[in-house]
Amino acid sequence: MSKGECNMKIIMLGAPGAGKGTQADKICAKYNIPHISTGDIFRANIKNNTELGQKAKSYMDKGELVPDELVVDLVVDRIKADDCTNGYVLDGFPRTIPQAEALDAALAAINDKVDYAINVEVPDENIINRMSGRRACVACGATYHIVHIPTKVDGVCDKCGAKLILRDDDKPETVKNRLNVYHEQTQPLIDYYTAKNVLHEVDGTKAMEDVFSSIVSILGE
Ligand code: AP5
Ligand code: MG
C-alpha cells in the first residue's frame, strides 16, 4: 500500500511501556496518518498549564486513569479533523470499555468502524525495567531508551534538540499502580475487540524493528 492510499483506523493496545507509542510513530510515518496519543495530549496540556492539564495531572501522577468524560469528547473531536480522513492511529485510547463504546458509537454515526486493534504484548516483568530507562522529550514528545534507543547526545532529543526527562509517572511505585490499573480497566478491551474480529496480537518483547515487521504484516505493505 503506498502512502496516502490507506484508510485505516488503528488502535494500539498494550500495558504501559509495551511500546505503543514507539510503534505508533513508525506506523504513522509509513502509512502517512496522524498519531493521536491521549497521554501526549494530556502532557502538552500540563506543560501549558491549561485547565484540562491541571485536572489530568492529579490522576496521571498517581498512575490512575483520567475520568472518561475528560477524554472521550476530546478524542471524538480530534478524529473529525481534516488530517484524519485517511485514517489514524489511536495510542492510549480507548482505555476502558465505556471509552471503547463511545468511540464505536461516534464512528457508527458516520457509518465507520475501527479496522485494527493491535495488542502489543509484554509481560509485567519486562515493563518496570523499560520504564526506568525511558527518556521523553519535553518539547516534541519523542521517546528514547537509555539502552535500547539511545540518543546521539546524552539527554538531548535527536529530533528537536530539547532536553529529555524521566516522566513523573515512570517512577517504579507509580508504574506498579499503572500496571494494576491496566489489568483491571484496560485489559478487558482485548476481549471486546476480539469479539469484533479486529484484534491482532504482536510480541512486544522482540526488538523494535521486529515488532514493527509483525505489525506491517498485519496492516499490509
Ligand atoms: P500514556 O502516555 O498513554 O502512557 P501508557 O499507556 O502508560 O503508556 P506509555 O506511554 O508509558 O508506554 P508505551 O506503550 O507508549 O511505550 P513506549 O513506546 O513509550 O498515558 C499516561 C497517563 O495518561 C495514564 O496513566 C492516564 O493517567 C492518562 N491517560 C492517557 N490516556 C487516557 C485515557 N484514554 N483514559 C484515561 N486516562 C488516560 O515504550 C516504553 C519504553 O520502552 C521506551 O523507552 C521505548 O524506547 C522502549 N521500547 C519500546 N519498544 C521497545 C522494544 N521493542 N524493545 C526495547 N525497548 C523498547
Ligand atoms: Mg506512550
PDB file of N, CA and C and ligand atoms in Angstrom, residues 14-23 37-40 42-43 59-60 63-68 71 91-95 99 130-131 133-135 143-145 148-149 167 169-170 178 204-208 211, ligand 1:
ATOM      1  N   GLY A  14      -2.153  -2.286  24.846  1.00  0.00           N
ATOM      2  CA  GLY A  14      -0.971  -2.842  25.495  1.00  0.00           C
ATOM      3  C   GLY A  14      -0.727  -2.145  26.808  1.00  0.00           C
ATOM      4  N   ALA A  15       0.012  -2.814  27.673  1.00  0.00           N
ATOM      5  CA  ALA A  15       0.308  -2.276  29.007  1.00  0.00           C
ATOM      6  C   ALA A  15       1.118  -0.989  28.885  1.00  0.00           C
ATOM      7  N   PRO A  16       1.193  -0.214  29.966  1.00  0.00           N
ATOM      8  CA  PRO A  16       2.083   0.942  29.960  1.00  0.00           C
ATOM      9  C   PRO A  16       3.504   0.463  29.651  1.00  0.00           C
ATOM     10  N   GLY A  17       4.161   1.135  28.730  1.00  0.00           N
ATOM     11  CA  GLY A  17       5.538   0.760  28.410  1.00  0.00           C
ATOM     12  C   GLY A  17       5.683  -0.402  27.458  1.00  0.00           C
ATOM     13  N   ALA A  18       4.575  -0.887  26.900  1.00  0.00           N
ATOM     14  CA  ALA A  18       4.656  -2.024  25.979  1.00  0.00           C
ATOM     15  C   ALA A  18       5.282  -1.626  24.647  1.00  0.00           C
ATOM     16  N   GLY A  19       5.286  -0.328  24.363  1.00  0.00           N
ATOM     17  CA  GLY A  19       5.834   0.137  23.080  1.00  0.00           C
ATOM     18  C   GLY A  19       4.763   0.657  22.141  1.00  0.00           C
ATOM     19  N   LYS A  20       3.604   1.009  22.673  1.00  0.00           N
ATOM     20  CA  LYS A  20       2.521   1.525  21.825  1.00  0.00           C
ATOM     21  C   LYS A  20       2.957   2.790  21.080  1.00  0.00           C
ATOM     22  N   GLY A  21       3.534   3.720  21.842  1.00  0.00           N
ATOM     23  CA  GLY A  21       3.933   4.998  21.248  1.00  0.00           C
ATOM     24  C   GLY A  21       5.043   4.810  20.222  1.00  0.00           C
ATOM     25  N   THR A  22       6.017   3.975  20.558  1.00  0.00           N
ATOM     26  CA  THR A  22       7.145   3.709  19.656  1.00  0.00           C
ATOM     27  C   THR A  22       6.633   3.140  18.334  1.00  0.00           C
ATOM     28  N   GLN A  23       5.752   2.156  18.409  1.00  0.00           N
ATOM     29  CA  GLN A  23       5.244   1.525  17.186  1.00  0.00           C
ATOM     30  C   GLN A  23       4.264   2.442  16.459  1.00  0.00           C
ATOM     31  N   SER A  37      -2.108  10.449  20.486  1.00  0.00           N
ATOM     32  CA  SER A  37      -1.805   9.842  21.790  1.00  0.00           C
ATOM     33  C   SER A  37      -2.475  10.682  22.867  1.00  0.00           C
ATOM     34  N   THR A  38      -3.411  10.082  23.586  1.00  0.00           N
ATOM     35  CA  THR A  38      -4.087  10.858  24.640  1.00  0.00           C
ATOM     36  C   THR A  38      -3.099  11.243  25.738  1.00  0.00           C
ATOM     37  N   GLY A  39      -2.144  10.359  26.023  1.00  0.00           N
ATOM     38  CA  GLY A  39      -1.125  10.699  27.032  1.00  0.00           C
ATOM     39  C   GLY A  39      -0.350  11.940  26.594  1.00  0.00           C
ATOM     40  N   ASP A  40       0.050  11.997  25.313  1.00  0.00           N
ATOM     41  CA  ASP A  40       0.792  13.171  24.815  1.00  0.00           C
ATOM     42  C   ASP A  40      -0.080  14.427  24.867  1.00  0.00           C
ATOM     43  N   PHE A  42      -2.485  15.050  26.987  1.00  0.00           N
ATOM     44  CA  PHE A  42      -2.540  15.492  28.391  1.00  0.00           C
ATOM     45  C   PHE A  42      -1.222  16.138  28.819  1.00  0.00           C
ATOM     46  N   ARG A  43      -0.100  15.510  28.429  1.00  0.00           N
ATOM     47  CA  ARG A  43       1.200  16.075  28.845  1.00  0.00           C
ATOM     48  C   ARG A  43       1.405  17.462  28.243  1.00  0.00           C
ATOM     49  N   TYR A  59      -4.501  12.861  38.389  1.00  0.00           N
ATOM     50  CA  TYR A  59      -4.717  11.427  38.149  1.00  0.00           C
ATOM     51  C   TYR A  59      -3.440  10.787  37.614  1.00  0.00           C
ATOM     52  N   MET A  60      -2.822  11.441  36.637  1.00  0.00           N
ATOM     53  CA  MET A  60      -1.660  10.845  35.973  1.00  0.00           C
ATOM     54  C   MET A  60      -0.512  10.619  36.951  1.00  0.00           C
ATOM     55  N   GLY A  63      -0.816   7.509  38.643  1.00  0.00           N
ATOM     56  CA  GLY A  63      -0.919   6.321  37.793  1.00  0.00           C
ATOM     57  C   GLY A  63      -2.360   5.879  37.592  1.00  0.00           C
ATOM     58  N   GLU A  64      -3.308   6.757  37.965  1.00  0.00           N
ATOM     59  CA  GLU A  64      -4.734   6.439  37.756  1.00  0.00           C
ATOM     60  C   GLU A  64      -5.160   6.922  36.377  1.00  0.00           C
ATOM     61  N   LEU A  65      -6.299   6.426  35.903  1.00  0.00           N
ATOM     62  CA  LEU A  65      -6.825   6.926  34.638  1.00  0.00           C
ATOM     63  C   LEU A  65      -7.526   8.264  34.858  1.00  0.00           C
ATOM     64  N   VAL A  66      -7.413   9.123  33.882  1.00  0.00           N
ATOM     65  CA  VAL A  66      -8.180  10.368  33.858  1.00  0.00           C
ATOM     66  C   VAL A  66      -9.647   9.961  33.600  1.00  0.00           C
ATOM     67  N   PRO A  67     -10.629  10.610  34.240  1.00  0.00           N
ATOM     68  CA  PRO A  67     -12.022  10.174  34.059  1.00  0.00           C
ATOM     69  C   PRO A  67     -12.465  10.195  32.587  1.00  0.00           C
ATOM     70  N   ASP A  68     -13.303   9.217  32.230  1.00  0.00           N
ATOM     71  CA  ASP A  68     -13.752   9.067  30.843  1.00  0.00           C
ATOM     72  C   ASP A  68     -14.278  10.377  30.260  1.00  0.00           C
ATOM     73  N   VAL A  71     -11.875  12.594  28.531  1.00  0.00           N
ATOM     74  CA  VAL A  71     -11.104  12.028  27.418  1.00  0.00           C
ATOM     75  C   VAL A  71     -11.951  11.860  26.160  1.00  0.00           C
ATOM     76  N   ASP A  91      -3.426   5.966  20.184  1.00  0.00           N
ATOM     77  CA  ASP A  91      -2.446   5.368  21.093  1.00  0.00           C
ATOM     78  C   ASP A  91      -2.827   5.774  22.520  1.00  0.00           C
ATOM     79  N   GLY A  92      -3.282   4.810  23.304  1.00  0.00           N
ATOM     80  CA  GLY A  92      -3.678   5.120  24.688  1.00  0.00           C
ATOM     81  C   GLY A  92      -5.163   5.409  24.816  1.00  0.00           C
ATOM     82  N   PHE A  93      -5.896   5.226  23.762  1.00  0.00           N
ATOM     83  CA  PHE A  93      -7.354   5.387  23.763  1.00  0.00           C
ATOM     84  C   PHE A  93      -7.923   4.383  22.781  1.00  0.00           C
ATOM     85  N   PRO A  94      -9.003   3.676  23.099  1.00  0.00           N
ATOM     86  CA  PRO A  94      -9.686   3.671  24.393  1.00  0.00           C
ATOM     87  C   PRO A  94      -8.919   2.884  25.444  1.00  0.00           C
ATOM     88  N   ARG A  95      -9.253   3.161  26.701  1.00  0.00           N
ATOM     89  CA  ARG A  95      -8.582   2.522  27.821  1.00  0.00           C
ATOM     90  C   ARG A  95      -9.569   1.902  28.784  1.00  0.00           C
ATOM     91  N   GLN A  99     -15.086   3.933  27.171  1.00  0.00           N
ATOM     92  CA  GLN A  99     -14.409   4.713  26.116  1.00  0.00           C
ATOM     93  C   GLN A  99     -14.542   4.000  24.768  1.00  0.00           C
ATOM     94  N   ARG A 130      11.910  -1.361  31.478  1.00  0.00           N
ATOM     95  CA  ARG A 130      11.792  -0.476  30.313  1.00  0.00           C
ATOM     96  C   ARG A 130      11.478   0.950  30.720  1.00  0.00           C
ATOM     97  N   MET A 131      10.569   1.093  31.684  1.00  0.00           N
ATOM     98  CA  MET A 131      10.120   2.439  32.037  1.00  0.00           C
ATOM     99  C   MET A 131      11.213   3.243  32.716  1.00  0.00           C
ATOM    100  N   GLY A 133      14.219   3.138  32.085  1.00  0.00           N
ATOM    101  CA  GLY A 133      15.206   3.566  31.087  1.00  0.00           C
ATOM    102  C   GLY A 133      14.634   4.515  30.053  1.00  0.00           C
ATOM    103  N   ARG A 134      13.326   4.740  30.093  1.00  0.00           N
ATOM    104  CA  ARG A 134      12.724   5.617  29.075  1.00  0.00           C
ATOM    105  C   ARG A 134      13.085   7.070  29.346  1.00  0.00           C
ATOM    106  N   ARG A 135      13.348   7.807  28.288  1.00  0.00           N
ATOM    107  CA  ARG A 135      13.525   9.254  28.386  1.00  0.00           C
ATOM    108  C   ARG A 135      12.613   9.886  27.344  1.00  0.00           C
ATOM    109  N   THR A 143      10.314   9.683  22.138  1.00  0.00           N
ATOM    110  CA  THR A 143      10.643   8.776  23.241  1.00  0.00           C
ATOM    111  C   THR A 143      11.897   7.977  22.914  1.00  0.00           C
ATOM    112  N   TYR A 144      12.757   7.827  23.906  1.00  0.00           N
ATOM    113  CA  TYR A 144      14.001   7.061  23.735  1.00  0.00           C
ATOM    114  C   TYR A 144      14.140   6.089  24.897  1.00  0.00           C
ATOM    115  N   HIS A 145      15.178   5.264  24.797  1.00  0.00           N
ATOM    116  CA  HIS A 145      15.503   4.389  25.934  1.00  0.00           C
ATOM    117  C   HIS A 145      17.007   4.416  26.100  1.00  0.00           C
ATOM    118  N   HIS A 148      18.166   0.746  24.836  1.00  0.00           N
ATOM    119  CA  HIS A 148      17.651   0.204  23.573  1.00  0.00           C
ATOM    120  C   HIS A 148      17.562   1.242  22.448  1.00  0.00           C
ATOM    121  N   ILE A 149      17.226   2.484  22.803  1.00  0.00           N
ATOM    122  CA  ILE A 149      17.092   3.521  21.762  1.00  0.00           C
ATOM    123  C   ILE A 149      17.798   4.788  22.255  1.00  0.00           C
ATOM    124  N   ARG A 167       9.762  10.674  32.774  1.00  0.00           N
ATOM    125  CA  ARG A 167       8.384  11.086  33.067  1.00  0.00           C
ATOM    126  C   ARG A 167       8.061  10.898  34.545  1.00  0.00           C
ATOM    127  N   ASP A 169       5.478   9.882  35.922  1.00  0.00           N
ATOM    128  CA  ASP A 169       4.758   8.640  36.230  1.00  0.00           C
ATOM    129  C   ASP A 169       5.581   7.390  35.894  1.00  0.00           C
ATOM    130  N   ASP A 170       6.863   7.554  35.577  1.00  0.00           N
ATOM    131  CA  ASP A 170       7.714   6.392  35.293  1.00  0.00           C
ATOM    132  C   ASP A 170       8.517   5.934  36.511  1.00  0.00           C
ATOM    133  N   ARG A 178       0.130   1.754  37.661  1.00  0.00           N
ATOM    134  CA  ARG A 178      -0.352   1.826  36.271  1.00  0.00           C
ATOM    135  C   ARG A 178      -0.606   0.424  35.725  1.00  0.00           C
ATOM    136  N   GLY A 204       5.611  -7.961  21.823  1.00  0.00           N
ATOM    137  CA  GLY A 204       6.309  -6.702  22.057  1.00  0.00           C
ATOM    138  C   GLY A 204       7.639  -6.857  22.766  1.00  0.00           C
ATOM    139  N   THR A 205       8.036  -8.101  23.089  1.00  0.00           N
ATOM    140  CA  THR A 205       9.338  -8.293  23.743  1.00  0.00           C
ATOM    141  C   THR A 205      10.471  -8.358  22.709  1.00  0.00           C
ATOM    142  N   LYS A 206      10.100  -8.481  21.442  1.00  0.00           N
ATOM    143  CA  LYS A 206      11.141  -8.559  20.399  1.00  0.00           C
ATOM    144  C   LYS A 206      11.761  -7.175  20.182  1.00  0.00           C
ATOM    145  N   ALA A 207      12.822  -7.144  19.378  1.00  0.00           N
ATOM    146  CA  ALA A 207      13.452  -5.859  19.068  1.00  0.00           C
ATOM    147  C   ALA A 207      12.433  -4.980  18.331  1.00  0.00           C
ATOM    148  N   MET A 208      12.604  -3.667  18.516  1.00  0.00           N
ATOM    149  CA  MET A 208      11.650  -2.697  17.970  1.00  0.00           C
ATOM    150  C   MET A 208      11.326  -2.925  16.476  1.00  0.00           C
ATOM    151  N   VAL A 211       9.189  -6.035  15.986  1.00  0.00           N
ATOM    152  CA  VAL A 211       7.787  -5.779  16.364  1.00  0.00           C
ATOM    153  C   VAL A 211       7.111  -5.047  15.203  1.00  0.00           C
TER     154      VAL A 211
HETATM  155  P1  AP5 B   1       0.169   7.171  28.236  1.00  0.00           P
HETATM  156  O1  AP5 B   1       1.072   8.265  27.882  1.00  0.00           O
HETATM  157  O2  AP5 B   1      -0.697   6.573  27.203  1.00  0.00           O
HETATM  158  O3  AP5 B   1       1.016   6.044  28.962  1.00  0.00           O
HETATM  159  P2  AP5 B   1       0.909   4.448  28.986  1.00  0.00           P
HETATM  160  O4  AP5 B   1      -0.199   3.728  28.371  1.00  0.00           O
HETATM  161  O5  AP5 B   1       1.141   4.147  30.403  1.00  0.00           O
HETATM  162  O6  AP5 B   1       1.965   4.020  28.026  1.00  0.00           O
HETATM  163  P3  AP5 B   1       3.358   4.605  27.853  1.00  0.00           P
HETATM  164  O7  AP5 B   1       3.338   5.823  27.014  1.00  0.00           O
HETATM  165  O8  AP5 B   1       4.017   4.707  29.205  1.00  0.00           O
HETATM  166  O9  AP5 B   1       4.072   3.398  27.104  1.00  0.00           O
HETATM  167  P4  AP5 B   1       4.054   2.999  25.564  1.00  0.00           P
HETATM  168  O10 AP5 B   1       3.313   1.715  25.421  1.00  0.00           O
HETATM  169  O11 AP5 B   1       3.686   4.139  24.680  1.00  0.00           O
HETATM  170  O12 AP5 B   1       5.585   2.644  25.406  1.00  0.00           O
HETATM  171  P5  AP5 B   1       6.781   3.414  24.683  1.00  0.00           P
HETATM  172  O13 AP5 B   1       6.660   3.296  23.210  1.00  0.00           O
HETATM  173  O14 AP5 B   1       6.969   4.775  25.252  1.00  0.00           O
HETATM  174  O15 AP5 B   1      -0.781   7.627  29.439  1.00  0.00           O
HETATM  175  C1  AP5 B   1      -0.242   8.271  30.588  1.00  0.00           C
HETATM  176  C2  AP5 B   1      -1.359   8.575  31.563  1.00  0.00           C
HETATM  177  O16 AP5 B   1      -2.315   9.467  30.937  1.00  0.00           O
HETATM  178  C3  AP5 B   1      -2.203   7.377  32.014  1.00  0.00           C
HETATM  179  O17 AP5 B   1      -1.613   6.704  33.103  1.00  0.00           O
HETATM  180  C4  AP5 B   1      -3.522   8.071  32.371  1.00  0.00           C
HETATM  181  O18 AP5 B   1      -3.438   8.693  33.618  1.00  0.00           O
HETATM  182  C5  AP5 B   1      -3.642   9.166  31.325  1.00  0.00           C
HETATM  183  N1  AP5 B   1      -4.413   8.727  30.133  1.00  0.00           N
HETATM  184  C6  AP5 B   1      -3.949   8.638  28.852  1.00  0.00           C
HETATM  185  N2  AP5 B   1      -4.907   8.201  28.025  1.00  0.00           N
HETATM  186  C7  AP5 B   1      -6.019   8.002  28.796  1.00  0.00           C
HETATM  187  C8  AP5 B   1      -7.325   7.538  28.517  1.00  0.00           C
HETATM  188  N3  AP5 B   1      -7.693   7.166  27.276  1.00  0.00           N
HETATM  189  N4  AP5 B   1      -8.200   7.447  29.559  1.00  0.00           N
HETATM  190  C9  AP5 B   1      -7.846   7.798  30.809  1.00  0.00           C
HETATM  191  N5  AP5 B   1      -6.613   8.238  31.137  1.00  0.00           N
HETATM  192  C10 AP5 B   1      -5.701   8.343  30.142  1.00  0.00           C
HETATM  193  O19 AP5 B   1       7.970   2.455  25.148  1.00  0.00           O
HETATM  194  C11 AP5 B   1       8.374   2.374  26.513  1.00  0.00           C
HETATM  195  C12 AP5 B   1       9.919   2.339  26.593  1.00  0.00           C
HETATM  196  O20 AP5 B   1      10.394   1.128  26.048  1.00  0.00           O
HETATM  197  C13 AP5 B   1      10.595   3.454  25.807  1.00  0.00           C
HETATM  198  O21 AP5 B   1      11.747   3.883  26.466  1.00  0.00           O
HETATM  199  C14 AP5 B   1      10.940   2.790  24.474  1.00  0.00           C
HETATM  200  O22 AP5 B   1      12.040   3.427  23.880  1.00  0.00           O
HETATM  201  C15 AP5 B   1      11.244   1.374  24.916  1.00  0.00           C
HETATM  202  N6  AP5 B   1      10.872   0.379  23.900  1.00  0.00           N
HETATM  203  C16 AP5 B   1       9.806   0.399  23.073  1.00  0.00           C
HETATM  204  N7  AP5 B   1       9.772  -0.704  22.293  1.00  0.00           N
HETATM  205  C17 AP5 B   1      10.843  -1.451  22.661  1.00  0.00           C
HETATM  206  C18 AP5 B   1      11.346  -2.732  22.241  1.00  0.00           C
HETATM  207  N8  AP5 B   1      10.736  -3.466  21.291  1.00  0.00           N
HETATM  208  N9  AP5 B   1      12.455  -3.199  22.863  1.00  0.00           N
HETATM  209  C19 AP5 B   1      13.066  -2.480  23.837  1.00  0.00           C
HETATM  210  N10 AP5 B   1      12.641  -1.273  24.262  1.00  0.00           N
HETATM  211  C20 AP5 B   1      11.545  -0.758  23.693  1.00  0.00           C
END
